[in-house]
Amino acid sequence: MGQIKTIGVLTSGGDAPGMNAAIRAVTRAAIANNLRVMAIYRGYEGLINDEVREFHTEDVSGIICRGGTILKTARSQEFMTEKGRAKAHKVMKKHSIDALVVIGGNGSLTGARLFAQEYDVPCIGLPGTIDNDLWGTDLTIGYDTTLNTIMECVDKIRDTANSHERIFFVEVMGRDAGFLAQNSAIAAGAEAAIIPEDSTGADQLEQFIGRGIRKSKSSSIVIVSESPKCGAMYYAERVRKEYPEYDVRVSILGHLQRGGSPSAGDRILASRMGLGAIQALNDGQRNVMIGIRNDEIVYVPFSNAVKSDKPLKKDLIDVMNTLSI
Ligand code: F6P
């Protein structure tokens, strides 16, 4: 691999607040380092279909405050096939793109890893996902904004829950990870969080009811991590059957959690990571995700970043349980 002169940048997978700040940072850091920037639209799908155009500094003006991604995004099935990746490589060669910066979550970085294994293309990942489920980084871009969005929604739900003396099951996103559920529950002063990381094997609903919360409070809020089988609806149904004395409601927050202007935390994180991606290329790094640990930028090999089951600190569960009495 010769000297890198041109980079490609794309966003892929679920959009996350702060992706635009990351696009801006990658673009401007690259230009500051005399690199040409090719913006790739619609993620890997756009790379395969040649939806590529050069970006200049003014193309990323005024976007740091905007949610979503100006580059659009997609979950490309075709890129998961060898044929799809071969097409994508051809398009890269056509535009003389020497290296790729991929902003996305687990699936997107898995795609980058496969691509880098097959072709001699340095790939750098930026963790762009609200789920915070990537290993090797304390935070992902979008997570902080989404936590704040959930907290604001739960604050509002609390008003009506209190007024009617109800139990509310509030379902939040996170895919297979409970970071959003656990930390939004702490931030909103919820009575419980039901998360996939609970490894005690105990029935989390019985534990919650068993703590006798309703005796001392006029309402309860339980944050539930999304799950195909055991989401908020499942628990609400169980309470209706097993504890009919309680008045229960469900609120599924859905995609509003992914929208909105990014928080200061996410804008700063995305800006630092975007610059980190270009520095990583300058350092000769390849096939790493930019992470942040103890407030320091770190390089995390793709193989580590995409491992499943990033651990959730058990003391968060203690904080929740102790303070929700
Ligand atoms: O990975 C981000 C995420 O928002 C998950 O929390 C959620 O499970 C999923 O994406 C939803 O995806 P879609 O927008 O395709 O429905």
PDB file of C-alpha atoms in Angstrom, residues 56-204:
ATOM      1  CA  HIS A  56     -14.736  20.199   0.487  1.00  0.00           C
ATOM      2  CA  THR A  57     -14.717  22.052   3.809  1.00  0.00           C
ATOM      3  CA  GLU A  58     -17.918  23.945   2.959  1.00  0.00           C
ATOM      4  CA  ASP A  59     -19.820  20.690   2.324  1.00  0.00           C
ATOM      5  CA  VAL A  60     -19.773  20.049   6.063  1.00  0.00           C
ATOM      6  CA  SER A  61     -20.635  23.576   7.206  1.00  0.00           C
ATOM      7  CA  GLY A  62     -23.536  23.944   9.616  1.00  0.00           C
ATOM      8  CA  ILE A  63     -24.013  20.217  10.209  1.00  0.00           C
ATOM      9  CA  ILE A  64     -22.437  19.750  13.657  1.00  0.00           C
ATOM     10  CA  CYS A  65     -25.784  20.493  15.305  1.00  0.00           C
ATOM     11  CA  ARG A  66     -27.918  18.268  13.073  1.00  0.00           C
ATOM     12  CA  GLY A  67     -29.202  14.798  13.955  1.00  0.00           C
ATOM     13  CA  GLY A  68     -29.229  11.891  11.482  1.00  0.00           C
ATOM     14  CA  THR A  69     -26.583  11.735   8.762  1.00  0.00           C
ATOM     15  CA  ILE A  70     -26.272  13.979   5.710  1.00  0.00           C
ATOM     16  CA  LEU A  71     -24.650  11.027   3.910  1.00  0.00           C
ATOM     17  CA  LYS A  72     -27.785   8.879   4.482  1.00  0.00           C
ATOM     18  CA  THR A  73     -27.362   5.348   5.705  1.00  0.00           C
ATOM     19  CA  ALA A  74     -28.342   1.769   4.922  1.00  0.00           C
ATOM     20  CA  ARG A  75     -27.922  -1.770   6.189  1.00  0.00           C
ATOM     21  CA  SER A  76     -26.442  -3.348   3.065  1.00  0.00           C
ATOM     22  CA  GLN A  77     -27.122  -7.047   2.529  1.00  0.00           C
ATOM     23  CA  GLU A  78     -25.129  -7.004  -0.717  1.00  0.00           C
ATOM     24  CA  PHE A  79     -21.941  -5.881   1.033  1.00  0.00           C
ATOM     25  CA  MET A  80     -22.195  -8.970   3.223  1.00  0.00           C
ATOM     26  CA  THR A  81     -21.544 -11.062   0.079  1.00  0.00           C
ATOM     27  CA  GLU A  82     -18.125 -11.485  -1.616  1.00  0.00           C
ATOM     28  CA  LYS A  83     -19.628 -10.268  -4.878  1.00  0.00           C
ATOM     29  CA  GLY A  84     -20.908  -7.097  -3.254  1.00  0.00           C
ATOM     30  CA  ARG A  85     -17.543  -6.343  -1.688  1.00  0.00           C
ATOM     31  CA  ALA A  86     -15.812  -6.934  -5.030  1.00  0.00           C
ATOM     32  CA  LYS A  87     -18.111  -4.339  -6.641  1.00  0.00           C
ATOM     33  CA  ALA A  88     -17.393  -1.911  -3.806  1.00  0.00           C
ATOM     34  CA  HIS A  89     -13.642  -2.382  -4.283  1.00  0.00           C
ATOM     35  CA  LYS A  90     -13.948  -1.611  -7.991  1.00  0.00           C
ATOM     36  CA  VAL A  91     -15.734   1.662  -7.215  1.00  0.00           C
ATOM     37  CA  MET A  92     -13.030   2.560  -4.699  1.00  0.00           C
ATOM     38  CA  LYS A  93     -10.367   1.983  -7.327  1.00  0.00           C
ATOM     39  CA  LYS A  94     -12.306   4.028  -9.879  1.00  0.00           C
ATOM     40  CA  HIS A  95     -12.210   7.031  -7.513  1.00  0.00           C
ATOM     41  CA  SER A  96      -8.621   6.314  -6.354  1.00  0.00           C
ATOM     42  CA  ILE A  97      -9.840   5.949  -2.768  1.00  0.00           C
ATOM     43  CA  ASP A  98      -6.880   4.587  -0.779  1.00  0.00           C
ATOM     44  CA  ALA A  99      -8.505   4.244   2.650  1.00  0.00           C
ATOM     45  CA  LEU A 100     -11.980   4.094   4.135  1.00  0.00           C
ATOM     46  CA  VAL A 101     -13.445   5.694   7.266  1.00  0.00           C
ATOM     47  CA  VAL A 102     -16.613   3.871   8.332  1.00  0.00           C
ATOM     48  CA  ILE A 103     -18.921   5.470  10.887  1.00  0.00           C
ATOM     49  CA  GLY A 104     -21.331   2.886  12.257  1.00  0.00           C
ATOM     50  CA  GLY A 105     -22.104   0.139  14.727  1.00  0.00           C
ATOM     51  CA  ASN A 106     -21.347  -3.526  15.111  1.00  0.00           C
ATOM     52  CA  GLY A 107     -22.631  -4.726  11.718  1.00  0.00           C
ATOM     53  CA  SER A 108     -20.919  -1.890   9.867  1.00  0.00           C
ATOM     54  CA  LEU A 109     -17.533  -2.537  11.479  1.00  0.00           C
ATOM     55  CA  THR A 110     -17.917  -6.275  10.870  1.00  0.00           C
ATOM     56  CA  GLY A 111     -18.364  -5.388   7.187  1.00  0.00           C
ATOM     57  CA  ALA A 112     -15.258  -3.171   7.281  1.00  0.00           C
ATOM     58  CA  ARG A 113     -13.287  -5.981   8.875  1.00  0.00           C
ATOM     59  CA  LEU A 114     -14.260  -8.468   6.156  1.00  0.00           C
ATOM     60  CA  PHE A 115     -13.463  -5.938   3.440  1.00  0.00           C
ATOM     61  CA  ALA A 116     -10.055  -5.178   4.929  1.00  0.00           C
ATOM     62  CA  GLN A 117      -9.267  -8.893   5.167  1.00  0.00           C
ATOM     63  CA  GLU A 118     -10.022  -9.413   1.476  1.00  0.00           C
ATOM     64  CA  TYR A 119      -8.528  -6.259  -0.021  1.00  0.00           C
ATOM     65  CA  ASP A 120      -5.437  -4.272   0.788  1.00  0.00           C
ATOM     66  CA  VAL A 121      -7.449  -1.261   1.959  1.00  0.00           C
ATOM     67  CA  PRO A 122      -6.788   0.434   5.300  1.00  0.00           C
ATOM     68  CA  CYS A 123     -10.113   0.838   7.094  1.00  0.00           C
ATOM     69  CA  ILE A 124     -10.703   2.938  10.188  1.00  0.00           C
ATOM     70  CA  GLY A 125     -13.960   2.676  12.136  1.00  0.00           C
ATOM     71  CA  LEU A 126     -15.714   5.276  14.239  1.00  0.00           C
ATOM     72  CA  PRO A 127     -18.218   3.851  16.746  1.00  0.00           C
ATOM     73  CA  GLY A 128     -21.484   5.449  15.626  1.00  0.00           C
ATOM     74  CA  THR A 129     -24.384   3.806  17.435  1.00  0.00           C
ATOM     75  CA  ILE A 130     -26.844   4.750  20.150  1.00  0.00           C
ATOM     76  CA  ASP A 131     -26.471   1.259  21.678  1.00  0.00           C
ATOM     77  CA  ASN A 132     -22.969   1.763  23.217  1.00  0.00           C
ATOM     78  CA  ASP A 133     -22.362  -1.939  22.597  1.00  0.00           C
ATOM     79  CA  LEU A 134     -18.895  -1.810  20.990  1.00  0.00           C
ATOM     80  CA  TRP A 135     -15.989  -3.211  22.968  1.00  0.00           C
ATOM     81  CA  GLY A 136     -12.878  -1.213  23.778  1.00  0.00           C
ATOM     82  CA  THR A 137     -14.579   2.170  23.986  1.00  0.00           C
ATOM     83  CA  ASP A 138     -16.266   3.686  27.019  1.00  0.00           C
ATOM     84  CA  LEU A 139     -18.677   5.581  24.777  1.00  0.00           C
ATOM     85  CA  THR A 140     -20.089   5.469  21.275  1.00  0.00           C
ATOM     86  CA  ILE A 141     -21.247   8.456  19.219  1.00  0.00           C
ATOM     87  CA  GLY A 142     -24.990   8.966  19.767  1.00  0.00           C
ATOM     88  CA  TYR A 143     -25.314   7.196  23.088  1.00  0.00           C
ATOM     89  CA  ASP A 144     -25.235  10.321  25.280  1.00  0.00           C
ATOM     90  CA  THR A 145     -27.853  12.161  23.213  1.00  0.00           C
ATOM     91  CA  THR A 146     -30.167   9.158  23.255  1.00  0.00           C
ATOM     92  CA  LEU A 147     -29.764   8.755  27.012  1.00  0.00           C
ATOM     93  CA  ASN A 148     -30.824  12.372  27.425  1.00  0.00           C
ATOM     94  CA  THR A 149     -33.772  11.919  25.066  1.00  0.00           C
ATOM     95  CA  ILE A 150     -34.984   8.901  27.022  1.00  0.00           C
ATOM     96  CA  MET A 151     -34.531  10.745  30.319  1.00  0.00           C
ATOM     97  CA  GLU A 152     -36.641  13.667  29.092  1.00  0.00           C
ATOM     98  CA  CYS A 153     -39.384  11.313  27.882  1.00  0.00           C
ATOM     99  CA  VAL A 154     -39.428   9.418  31.173  1.00  0.00           C
ATOM    100  CA  ASP A 155     -39.614  12.671  33.137  1.00  0.00           C
ATOM    101  CA  LYS A 156     -42.802  13.437  31.213  1.00  0.00           C
ATOM    102  CA  ILE A 157     -44.215   9.946  31.635  1.00  0.00           C
ATOM    103  CA  ARG A 158     -43.597  10.301  35.378  1.00  0.00           C
ATOM    104  CA  ASP A 159     -46.101  13.180  35.560  1.00  0.00           C
ATOM    105  CA  THR A 160     -48.947  11.092  34.226  1.00  0.00           C
ATOM    106  CA  ALA A 161     -47.808   7.947  36.080  1.00  0.00           C
ATOM    107  CA  ASN A 162     -47.885   9.881  39.363  1.00  0.00           C
ATOM    108  CA  SER A 163     -51.231  11.467  38.669  1.00  0.00           C
ATOM    109  CA  HIS A 164     -52.890   8.113  37.965  1.00  0.00           C
ATOM    110  CA  GLU A 165     -50.786   6.077  40.425  1.00  0.00           C
ATOM    111  CA  ARG A 166     -49.783   3.632  37.718  1.00  0.00           C
ATOM    112  CA  ILE A 167     -46.928   1.314  36.852  1.00  0.00           C
ATOM    113  CA  PHE A 168     -45.408   2.244  33.480  1.00  0.00           C
ATOM    114  CA  PHE A 169     -43.234  -0.108  31.495  1.00  0.00           C
ATOM    115  CA  VAL A 170     -41.138   2.067  29.185  1.00  0.00           C
ATOM    116  CA  GLU A 171     -39.368   0.171  26.394  1.00  0.00           C
ATOM    117  CA  VAL A 172     -36.093   1.567  25.084  1.00  0.00           C
ATOM    118  CA  MET A 173     -33.712   0.586  22.282  1.00  0.00           C
ATOM    119  CA  GLY A 174     -30.302  -1.014  22.704  1.00  0.00           C
ATOM    120  CA  ARG A 175     -30.550  -4.101  20.519  1.00  0.00           C
ATOM    121  CA  ASP A 176     -28.980  -6.815  22.726  1.00  0.00           C
ATOM    122  CA  ALA A 177     -27.397  -4.422  25.212  1.00  0.00           C
ATOM    123  CA  GLY A 178     -28.848  -2.789  28.318  1.00  0.00           C
ATOM    124  CA  PHE A 179     -26.656   0.340  28.547  1.00  0.00           C
ATOM    125  CA  LEU A 180     -29.461   2.669  27.467  1.00  0.00           C
ATOM    126  CA  ALA A 181     -32.002   0.999  29.765  1.00  0.00           C
ATOM    127  CA  GLN A 182     -29.773   0.832  32.840  1.00  0.00           C
ATOM    128  CA  ASN A 183     -28.340   4.320  32.662  1.00  0.00           C
ATOM    129  CA  SER A 184     -31.560   6.056  31.608  1.00  0.00           C
ATOM    130  CA  ALA A 185     -33.246   4.341  34.554  1.00  0.00           C
ATOM    131  CA  ILE A 186     -30.638   5.824  36.906  1.00  0.00           C
ATOM    132  CA  ALA A 187     -30.867   9.257  35.263  1.00  0.00           C
ATOM    133  CA  ALA A 188     -34.665   9.360  35.393  1.00  0.00           C
ATOM    134  CA  GLY A 189     -34.935   7.935  38.919  1.00  0.00           C
ATOM    135  CA  ALA A 190     -36.899   4.924  37.667  1.00  0.00           C
ATOM    136  CA  GLU A 191     -37.848   2.126  40.046  1.00  0.00           C
ATOM    137  CA  ALA A 192     -36.292  -0.689  37.997  1.00  0.00           C
ATOM    138  CA  ALA A 193     -34.511  -1.594  34.782  1.00  0.00           C
ATOM    139  CA  ILE A 194     -34.990  -4.908  33.043  1.00  0.00           C
ATOM    140  CA  ILE A 195     -31.888  -5.607  30.988  1.00  0.00           C
ATOM    141  CA  PRO A 196     -30.420  -8.555  29.070  1.00  0.00           C
ATOM    142  CA  GLU A 197     -27.165  -8.456  31.069  1.00  0.00           C
ATOM    143  CA  ASP A 198     -28.867  -9.579  34.269  1.00  0.00           C
ATOM    144  CA  SER A 199     -27.217 -12.965  34.699  1.00  0.00           C
ATOM    145  CA  THR A 200     -28.754 -13.963  38.033  1.00  0.00           C
ATOM    146  CA  GLY A 201     -31.403 -16.023  36.257  1.00  0.00           C
ATOM    147  CA  ALA A 202     -33.967 -14.529  38.660  1.00  0.00           C
ATOM    148  CA  ASP A 203     -37.331 -13.327  37.399  1.00  0.00           C
ATOM    149  CA  GLN A 204     -36.728  -9.578  37.049  1.00  0.00           C
TER     150      GLN A 204
END
